[in-house]
Each structure stands twice: as C-alpha cells, then as structure tokens.
Amino acid sequence: MLSHERRESLGIVTSRPLTELLACPGPLEQRLGAASQRRDYPAGALLFSQDQECDGLYLLLTGEFTRSAQRREKRLSLGVLHAGGLVELAGVLGDGRHNYSLSAATDAAALVFPMGTLLHAFLEYPPLRMHLLEELGREVSRAYGAVYQPRKTRIRHIEAVSVGYPTSNLS
C-alpha cells in the first residue's frame, strides 16, 4: 500500500475527457450519440433514487447537483456535483442499480446515455467498457484522496487534544 506522501508525489488523479472515455468506432459512436437524451430538471427535482434500476450514464450539462445516500438508517450528504461530471459509472458497470440519490440543486440539465444502448456497445466494442472501468477507478482514487487527508488531520487533532497540546498549528 502506498504511503500518503508517496500518493501525493504521484500527483492528483484527474478525469479523462469524455471524448476519450466514449471513444469507439464511428458507427457505434453515432448510435450512442443518437440514443442519448437531454433531460432538463428544475431546482429540487430528483434525477434518480438510491437502489432504483439505473437507466443509463449521465453527463451533467448545466447546474449543480447534490448526492445523498441512506446508510444504516442515516441520510448522508455525499457532496455537490457540477456540470461536466459523468455520473453513475458504478451503476452502469455494476449491478445496474443506483448507489445513491441525485437531485438538482439548481435548474439543471443532463445528457443520458441509455443503459440498453451502452450494454450493446459494450458487447460490440469491449474496450469501451474498459475505458469506463478505468475512469471508475480514477473516481474511486479521487474520492479516497478527498477522504483520507481530512481524516488524517482529524486524527492528529484528536491525539493532540488528548495529550494537551495546542491545536492551532496542526494541519
């Protein structure tokens, strides 16, 4: 396992451009584009609910979105997503169910690539699934980095308080 310092020296894991993620032979690319659907959402609208069957891959076009999940009888906020994000890689590549709920925080729009079309594309051109799996791995890595550093800082703060050290210099 890599130490935190080693992970930092490797640089920030960045997402890939959509054109690279969805790159496939011309006719298949055209079918994916033709099957995609633009959906507009007013502020407060629910795009999908946790555990609901996944209807496709979402490209967030405009607005802000909030993610939340129900875990152990508690509702957890999973943060805000902005235009440009690709949403539901895990649902499309996994068991076909949403792992969280997504709502529009502002008036918003998304482009949806339907699940059926994606599944046919995966069969016809397997590297497409691999591109998306790689992006899912990068997404997990980014999320881990976002959670790991704040947790490490909290632990240092708790340890310092328990032994009576001032905490103003901790980072």
PDB file of N, CA, C and O in Angstrom, residues 111-164:
ATOM      1  N   LEU A 111     -27.356  14.912 -19.980  1.00  0.00           N
ATOM      2  CA  LEU A 111     -27.469  14.085 -21.172  1.00  0.00           C
ATOM      3  C   LEU A 111     -27.367  12.646 -20.680  1.00  0.00           C
ATOM      4  O   LEU A 111     -26.427  12.297 -19.960  1.00  0.00           O
ATOM      5  N   VAL A 112     -28.344  11.814 -21.043  1.00  0.00           N
ATOM      6  CA  VAL A 112     -28.369  10.427 -20.573  1.00  0.00           C
ATOM      7  C   VAL A 112     -28.110   9.481 -21.740  1.00  0.00           C
ATOM      8  O   VAL A 112     -28.780   9.555 -22.769  1.00  0.00           O
ATOM      9  N   PHE A 113     -27.117   8.613 -21.544  1.00  0.00           N
ATOM     10  CA  PHE A 113     -26.821   7.553 -22.500  1.00  0.00           C
ATOM     11  C   PHE A 113     -27.534   6.305 -21.964  1.00  0.00           C
ATOM     12  O   PHE A 113     -27.148   5.768 -20.927  1.00  0.00           O
ATOM     13  N   PRO A 114     -28.601   5.860 -22.648  1.00  0.00           N
ATOM     14  CA  PRO A 114     -29.439   4.769 -22.117  1.00  0.00           C
ATOM     15  C   PRO A 114     -28.664   3.472 -21.879  1.00  0.00           C
ATOM     16  O   PRO A 114     -27.769   3.107 -22.636  1.00  0.00           O
ATOM     17  N   MET A 115     -29.067   2.782 -20.824  1.00  0.00           N
ATOM     18  CA  MET A 115     -28.423   1.547 -20.399  1.00  0.00           C
ATOM     19  C   MET A 115     -28.420   0.492 -21.510  1.00  0.00           C
ATOM     20  O   MET A 115     -27.386  -0.122 -21.764  1.00  0.00           O
ATOM     21  N   GLY A 116     -29.535   0.289 -22.168  1.00  0.00           N
ATOM     22  CA  GLY A 116     -29.607  -0.724 -23.230  1.00  0.00           C
ATOM     23  C   GLY A 116     -28.610  -0.460 -24.342  1.00  0.00           C
ATOM     24  O   GLY A 116     -27.928  -1.380 -24.824  1.00  0.00           O
ATOM     25  N   THR A 117     -28.504   0.785 -24.759  1.00  0.00           N
ATOM     26  CA  THR A 117     -27.562   1.162 -25.814  1.00  0.00           C
ATOM     27  C   THR A 117     -26.126   0.940 -25.355  1.00  0.00           C
ATOM     28  O   THR A 117     -25.290   0.435 -26.122  1.00  0.00           O
ATOM     29  N   LEU A 118     -25.847   1.278 -24.094  1.00  0.00           N
ATOM     30  CA  LEU A 118     -24.496   1.067 -23.563  1.00  0.00           C
ATOM     31  C   LEU A 118     -24.153  -0.425 -23.510  1.00  0.00           C
ATOM     32  O   LEU A 118     -23.040  -0.816 -23.877  1.00  0.00           O
ATOM     33  N   LEU A 119     -25.088  -1.248 -23.059  1.00  0.00           N
ATOM     34  CA  LEU A 119     -24.814  -2.681 -22.967  1.00  0.00           C
ATOM     35  C   LEU A 119     -24.533  -3.277 -24.338  1.00  0.00           C
ATOM     36  O   LEU A 119     -23.619  -4.108 -24.491  1.00  0.00           O
ATOM     37  N   HIS A 120     -25.269  -2.856 -25.356  1.00  0.00           N
ATOM     38  CA  HIS A 120     -24.994  -3.318 -26.717  1.00  0.00           C
ATOM     39  C   HIS A 120     -23.623  -2.820 -27.187  1.00  0.00           C
ATOM     40  O   HIS A 120     -22.879  -3.565 -27.833  1.00  0.00           O
ATOM     41  N   ALA A 121     -23.293  -1.594 -26.847  1.00  0.00           N
ATOM     42  CA  ALA A 121     -21.993  -1.040 -27.235  1.00  0.00           C
ATOM     43  C   ALA A 121     -20.852  -1.804 -26.559  1.00  0.00           C
ATOM     44  O   ALA A 121     -19.813  -2.051 -27.179  1.00  0.00           O
ATOM     45  N   PHE A 122     -21.041  -2.212 -25.289  1.00  0.00           N
ATOM     46  CA  PHE A 122     -20.009  -2.983 -24.587  1.00  0.00           C
ATOM     47  C   PHE A 122     -19.764  -4.322 -25.282  1.00  0.00           C
ATOM     48  O   PHE A 122     -18.633  -4.789 -25.363  1.00  0.00           O
ATOM     49  N   LEU A 123     -20.826  -4.943 -25.764  1.00  0.00           N
ATOM     50  CA  LEU A 123     -20.686  -6.232 -26.472  1.00  0.00           C
ATOM     51  C   LEU A 123     -20.001  -6.059 -27.818  1.00  0.00           C
ATOM     52  O   LEU A 123     -19.153  -6.861 -28.206  1.00  0.00           O
ATOM     53  N   GLU A 124     -20.368  -4.998 -28.504  1.00  0.00           N
ATOM     54  CA  GLU A 124     -19.828  -4.745 -29.835  1.00  0.00           C
ATOM     55  C   GLU A 124     -18.382  -4.242 -29.789  1.00  0.00           C
ATOM     56  O   GLU A 124     -17.574  -4.557 -30.661  1.00  0.00           O
ATOM     57  N   TYR A 125     -18.054  -3.474 -28.753  1.00  0.00           N
ATOM     58  CA  TYR A 125     -16.720  -2.873 -28.659  1.00  0.00           C
ATOM     59  C   TYR A 125     -16.256  -2.912 -27.183  1.00  0.00           C
ATOM     60  O   TYR A 125     -16.402  -1.940 -26.443  1.00  0.00           O
ATOM     61  N   PRO A 126     -15.715  -4.071 -26.711  1.00  0.00           N
ATOM     62  CA  PRO A 126     -15.316  -4.241 -25.311  1.00  0.00           C
ATOM     63  C   PRO A 126     -14.372  -3.167 -24.751  1.00  0.00           C
ATOM     64  O   PRO A 126     -14.445  -2.867 -23.556  1.00  0.00           O
ATOM     65  N   PRO A 127     -13.478  -2.551 -25.549  1.00  0.00           N
ATOM     66  CA  PRO A 127     -12.628  -1.507 -24.965  1.00  0.00           C
ATOM     67  C   PRO A 127     -13.422  -0.336 -24.361  1.00  0.00           C
ATOM     68  O   PRO A 127     -12.931   0.345 -23.464  1.00  0.00           O
ATOM     69  N   LEU A 128     -14.645  -0.117 -24.819  1.00  0.00           N
ATOM     70  CA  LEU A 128     -15.461   0.957 -24.250  1.00  0.00           C
ATOM     71  C   LEU A 128     -15.713   0.699 -22.764  1.00  0.00           C
ATOM     72  O   LEU A 128     -15.579   1.594 -21.936  1.00  0.00           O
ATOM     73  N   ARG A 129     -16.056  -0.539 -22.418  1.00  0.00           N
ATOM     74  CA  ARG A 129     -16.258  -0.891 -21.006  1.00  0.00           C
ATOM     75  C   ARG A 129     -14.966  -0.658 -20.223  1.00  0.00           C
ATOM     76  O   ARG A 129     -14.993  -0.156 -19.107  1.00  0.00           O
ATOM     77  N   MET A 130     -13.827  -1.011 -20.812  1.00  0.00           N
ATOM     78  CA  MET A 130     -12.546  -0.827 -20.119  1.00  0.00           C
ATOM     79  C   MET A 130     -12.240   0.642 -19.880  1.00  0.00           C
ATOM     80  O   MET A 130     -11.760   1.013 -18.807  1.00  0.00           O
ATOM     81  N   HIS A 131     -12.536   1.513 -20.855  1.00  0.00           N
ATOM     82  CA  HIS A 131     -12.324   2.957 -20.665  1.00  0.00           C
ATOM     83  C   HIS A 131     -13.129   3.450 -19.471  1.00  0.00           C
ATOM     84  O   HIS A 131     -12.641   4.222 -18.647  1.00  0.00           O
ATOM     85  N   LEU A 132     -14.373   2.995 -19.399  1.00  0.00           N
ATOM     86  CA  LEU A 132     -15.252   3.442 -18.306  1.00  0.00           C
ATOM     87  C   LEU A 132     -14.828   2.832 -16.972  1.00  0.00           C
ATOM     88  O   LEU A 132     -14.911   3.496 -15.933  1.00  0.00           O
ATOM     89  N   LEU A 133     -14.361   1.579 -16.977  1.00  0.00           N
ATOM     90  CA  LEU A 133     -13.850   0.972 -15.743  1.00  0.00           C
ATOM     91  C   LEU A 133     -12.620   1.724 -15.231  1.00  0.00           C
ATOM     92  O   LEU A 133     -12.459   1.929 -14.027  1.00  0.00           O
ATOM     93  N   GLU A 134     -11.744   2.129 -16.142  1.00  0.00           N
ATOM     94  CA  GLU A 134     -10.566   2.907 -15.749  1.00  0.00           C
ATOM     95  C   GLU A 134     -10.992   4.231 -15.124  1.00  0.00           C
ATOM     96  O   GLU A 134     -10.423   4.670 -14.124  1.00  0.00           O
ATOM     97  N   GLU A 135     -12.006   4.875 -15.694  1.00  0.00           N
ATOM     98  CA  GLU A 135     -12.485   6.138 -15.135  1.00  0.00           C
ATOM     99  C   GLU A 135     -13.117   5.916 -13.765  1.00  0.00           C
ATOM    100  O   GLU A 135     -12.942   6.725 -12.856  1.00  0.00           O
ATOM    101  N   LEU A 136     -13.824   4.816 -13.592  1.00  0.00           N
ATOM    102  CA  LEU A 136     -14.392   4.496 -12.281  1.00  0.00           C
ATOM    103  C   LEU A 136     -13.273   4.332 -11.256  1.00  0.00           C
ATOM    104  O   LEU A 136     -13.379   4.805 -10.127  1.00  0.00           O
ATOM    105  N   GLY A 137     -12.182   3.691 -11.653  1.00  0.00           N
ATOM    106  CA  GLY A 137     -11.024   3.554 -10.763  1.00  0.00           C
ATOM    107  C   GLY A 137     -10.445   4.913 -10.389  1.00  0.00           C
ATOM    108  O   GLY A 137     -10.091   5.159  -9.229  1.00  0.00           O
ATOM    109  N   ARG A 138     -10.362   5.834 -11.354  1.00  0.00           N
ATOM    110  CA  ARG A 138      -9.866   7.180 -11.063  1.00  0.00           C
ATOM    111  C   ARG A 138     -10.825   7.912 -10.122  1.00  0.00           C
ATOM    112  O   ARG A 138     -10.399   8.629  -9.221  1.00  0.00           O
ATOM    113  N   GLU A 139     -12.127   7.699 -10.314  1.00  0.00           N
ATOM    114  CA  GLU A 139     -13.126   8.327  -9.454  1.00  0.00           C
ATOM    115  C   GLU A 139     -12.972   7.843  -8.010  1.00  0.00           C
ATOM    116  O   GLU A 139     -13.009   8.636  -7.067  1.00  0.00           O
ATOM    117  N   VAL A 140     -12.766   6.549  -7.837  1.00  0.00           N
ATOM    118  CA  VAL A 140     -12.560   5.988  -6.501  1.00  0.00           C
ATOM    119  C   VAL A 140     -11.286   6.552  -5.887  1.00  0.00           C
ATOM    120  O   VAL A 140     -11.253   6.919  -4.709  1.00  0.00           O
ATOM    121  N   SER A 141     -10.231   6.663  -6.680  1.00  0.00           N
ATOM    122  CA  SER A 141      -8.968   7.199  -6.184  1.00  0.00           C
ATOM    123  C   SER A 141      -9.118   8.654  -5.739  1.00  0.00           C
ATOM    124  O   SER A 141      -8.600   9.047  -4.687  1.00  0.00           O
ATOM    125  N   ARG A 142      -9.837   9.457  -6.525  1.00  0.00           N
ATOM    126  CA  ARG A 142     -10.063  10.858  -6.140  1.00  0.00           C
ATOM    127  C   ARG A 142     -10.863  10.935  -4.850  1.00  0.00           C
ATOM    128  O   ARG A 142     -10.569  11.733  -3.966  1.00  0.00           O
ATOM    129  N   ALA A 143     -11.883  10.098  -4.722  1.00  0.00           N
ATOM    130  CA  ALA A 143     -12.716  10.104  -3.516  1.00  0.00           C
ATOM    131  C   ALA A 143     -11.901   9.675  -2.303  1.00  0.00           C
ATOM    132  O   ALA A 143     -12.023  10.254  -1.229  1.00  0.00           O
ATOM    133  N   TYR A 144     -11.055   8.676  -2.466  1.00  0.00           N
ATOM    134  CA  TYR A 144     -10.215   8.222  -1.369  1.00  0.00           C
ATOM    135  C   TYR A 144      -9.276   9.340  -0.918  1.00  0.00           C
ATOM    136  O   TYR A 144      -9.115   9.577   0.269  1.00  0.00           O
ATOM    137  N   GLY A 145      -8.686  10.037  -1.872  1.00  0.00           N
ATOM    138  CA  GLY A 145      -7.796  11.145  -1.529  1.00  0.00           C
ATOM    139  C   GLY A 145      -8.528  12.252  -0.792  1.00  0.00           C
ATOM    140  O   GLY A 145      -8.005  12.858   0.134  1.00  0.00           O
ATOM    141  N   ALA A 146      -9.764  12.517  -1.182  1.00  0.00           N
ATOM    142  CA  ALA A 146     -10.548  13.568  -0.533  1.00  0.00           C
ATOM    143  C   ALA A 146     -10.927  13.184   0.885  1.00  0.00           C
ATOM    144  O   ALA A 146     -11.046  14.038   1.753  1.00  0.00           O
ATOM    145  N   VAL A 147     -11.097  11.903   1.148  1.00  0.00           N
ATOM    146  CA  VAL A 147     -11.487  11.442   2.479  1.00  0.00           C
ATOM    147  C   VAL A 147     -10.263  11.200   3.349  1.00  0.00           C
ATOM    148  O   VAL A 147     -10.271  11.487   4.542  1.00  0.00           O
ATOM    149  N   TYR A 148      -9.189  10.689   2.791  1.00  0.00           N
ATOM    150  CA  TYR A 148      -8.017  10.294   3.561  1.00  0.00           C
ATOM    151  C   TYR A 148      -7.357  11.476   4.268  1.00  0.00           C
ATOM    152  O   TYR A 148      -7.093  11.420   5.453  1.00  0.00           O
ATOM    153  N   GLN A 149      -7.091  12.569   3.568  1.00  0.00           N
ATOM    154  CA  GLN A 149      -6.390  13.704   4.174  1.00  0.00           C
ATOM    155  C   GLN A 149      -7.200  14.345   5.301  1.00  0.00           C
ATOM    156  O   GLN A 149      -6.660  14.564   6.374  1.00  0.00           O
ATOM    157  N   PRO A 150      -8.477  14.646   5.116  1.00  0.00           N
ATOM    158  CA  PRO A 150      -9.226  15.223   6.242  1.00  0.00           C
ATOM    159  C   PRO A 150      -9.268  14.281   7.447  1.00  0.00           C
ATOM    160  O   PRO A 150      -9.190  14.718   8.581  1.00  0.00           O
ATOM    161  N   ARG A 151      -9.353  12.974   7.215  1.00  0.00           N
ATOM    162  CA  ARG A 151      -9.384  12.018   8.320  1.00  0.00           C
ATOM    163  C   ARG A 151      -8.053  12.045   9.070  1.00  0.00           C
ATOM    164  O   ARG A 151      -8.011  12.037  10.288  1.00  0.00           O
ATOM    165  N   LYS A 152      -6.952  12.080   8.336  1.00  0.00           N
ATOM    166  CA  LYS A 152      -5.625  12.116   8.953  1.00  0.00           C
ATOM    167  C   LYS A 152      -5.477  13.376   9.809  1.00  0.00           C
ATOM    168  O   LYS A 152      -4.945  13.335  10.910  1.00  0.00           O
ATOM    169  N   THR A 153      -5.983  14.507   9.326  1.00  0.00           N
ATOM    170  CA  THR A 153      -5.920  15.763  10.073  1.00  0.00           C
ATOM    171  C   THR A 153      -6.758  15.674  11.340  1.00  0.00           C
ATOM    172  O   THR A 153      -6.334  16.110  12.406  1.00  0.00           O
ATOM    173  N   ARG A 154      -7.959  15.073  11.252  1.00  0.00           N
ATOM    174  CA  ARG A 154      -8.817  14.924  12.432  1.00  0.00           C
ATOM    175  C   ARG A 154      -8.144  14.059  13.474  1.00  0.00           C
ATOM    176  O   ARG A 154      -8.189  14.345  14.673  1.00  0.00           O
ATOM    177  N   ILE A 155      -7.482  12.982  13.051  1.00  0.00           N
ATOM    178  CA  ILE A 155      -6.816  12.081  13.995  1.00  0.00           C
ATOM    179  C   ILE A 155      -5.699  12.818  14.723  1.00  0.00           C
ATOM    180  O   ILE A 155      -5.560  12.712  15.935  1.00  0.00           O
ATOM    181  N   ARG A 156      -4.900  13.621  13.983  1.00  0.00           N
ATOM    182  CA  ARG A 156      -3.841  14.405  14.628  1.00  0.00           C
ATOM    183  C   ARG A 156      -4.433  15.368  15.647  1.00  0.00           C
ATOM    184  O   ARG A 156      -3.898  15.551  16.723  1.00  0.00           O
ATOM    185  N   HIS A 157      -5.548  15.999  15.311  1.00  0.00           N
ATOM    186  CA  HIS A 157      -6.204  16.949  16.201  1.00  0.00           C
ATOM    187  C   HIS A 157      -6.675  16.233  17.476  1.00  0.00           C
ATOM    188  O   HIS A 157      -6.443  16.704  18.588  1.00  0.00           O
ATOM    189  N   ILE A 158      -7.292  15.077  17.339  1.00  0.00           N
ATOM    190  CA  ILE A 158      -7.783  14.321  18.492  1.00  0.00           C
ATOM    191  C   ILE A 158      -6.621  13.886  19.371  1.00  0.00           C
ATOM    192  O   ILE A 158      -6.676  13.996  20.595  1.00  0.00           O
ATOM    193  N   GLU A 159      -5.537  13.408  18.754  1.00  0.00           N
ATOM    194  CA  GLU A 159      -4.365  12.983  19.528  1.00  0.00           C
ATOM    195  C   GLU A 159      -3.751  14.161  20.281  1.00  0.00           C
ATOM    196  O   GLU A 159      -3.365  14.034  21.444  1.00  0.00           O
ATOM    197  N   ALA A 160      -3.655  15.320  19.639  1.00  0.00           N
ATOM    198  CA  ALA A 160      -3.071  16.495  20.291  1.00  0.00           C
ATOM    199  C   ALA A 160      -3.931  16.958  21.457  1.00  0.00           C
ATOM    200  O   ALA A 160      -3.416  17.305  22.522  1.00  0.00           O
ATOM    201  N   VAL A 161      -5.236  16.948  21.277  1.00  0.00           N
ATOM    202  CA  VAL A 161      -6.136  17.369  22.348  1.00  0.00           C
ATOM    203  C   VAL A 161      -6.035  16.404  23.523  1.00  0.00           C
ATOM    204  O   VAL A 161      -6.023  16.820  24.677  1.00  0.00           O
ATOM    205  N   SER A 162      -5.910  15.127  23.257  1.00  0.00           N
ATOM    206  CA  SER A 162      -5.874  14.123  24.327  1.00  0.00           C
ATOM    207  C   SER A 162      -4.618  14.241  25.188  1.00  0.00           C
ATOM    208  O   SER A 162      -4.628  13.846  26.343  1.00  0.00           O
ATOM    209  N   VAL A 163      -3.528  14.791  24.634  1.00  0.00           N
ATOM    210  CA  VAL A 163      -2.306  14.949  25.428  1.00  0.00           C
ATOM    211  C   VAL A 163      -2.082  16.408  25.842  1.00  0.00           C
ATOM    212  O   VAL A 163      -1.069  16.731  26.446  1.00  0.00           O
ATOM    213  N   GLY A 164      -3.015  17.293  25.494  1.00  0.00           N
ATOM    214  CA  GLY A 164      -2.952  18.665  25.956  1.00  0.00           C
ATOM    215  C   GLY A 164      -2.132  19.627  25.132  1.00  0.00           C
ATOM    216  O   GLY A 164      -1.762  20.684  25.605  1.00  0.00           O
TER     217      GLY A 164
END
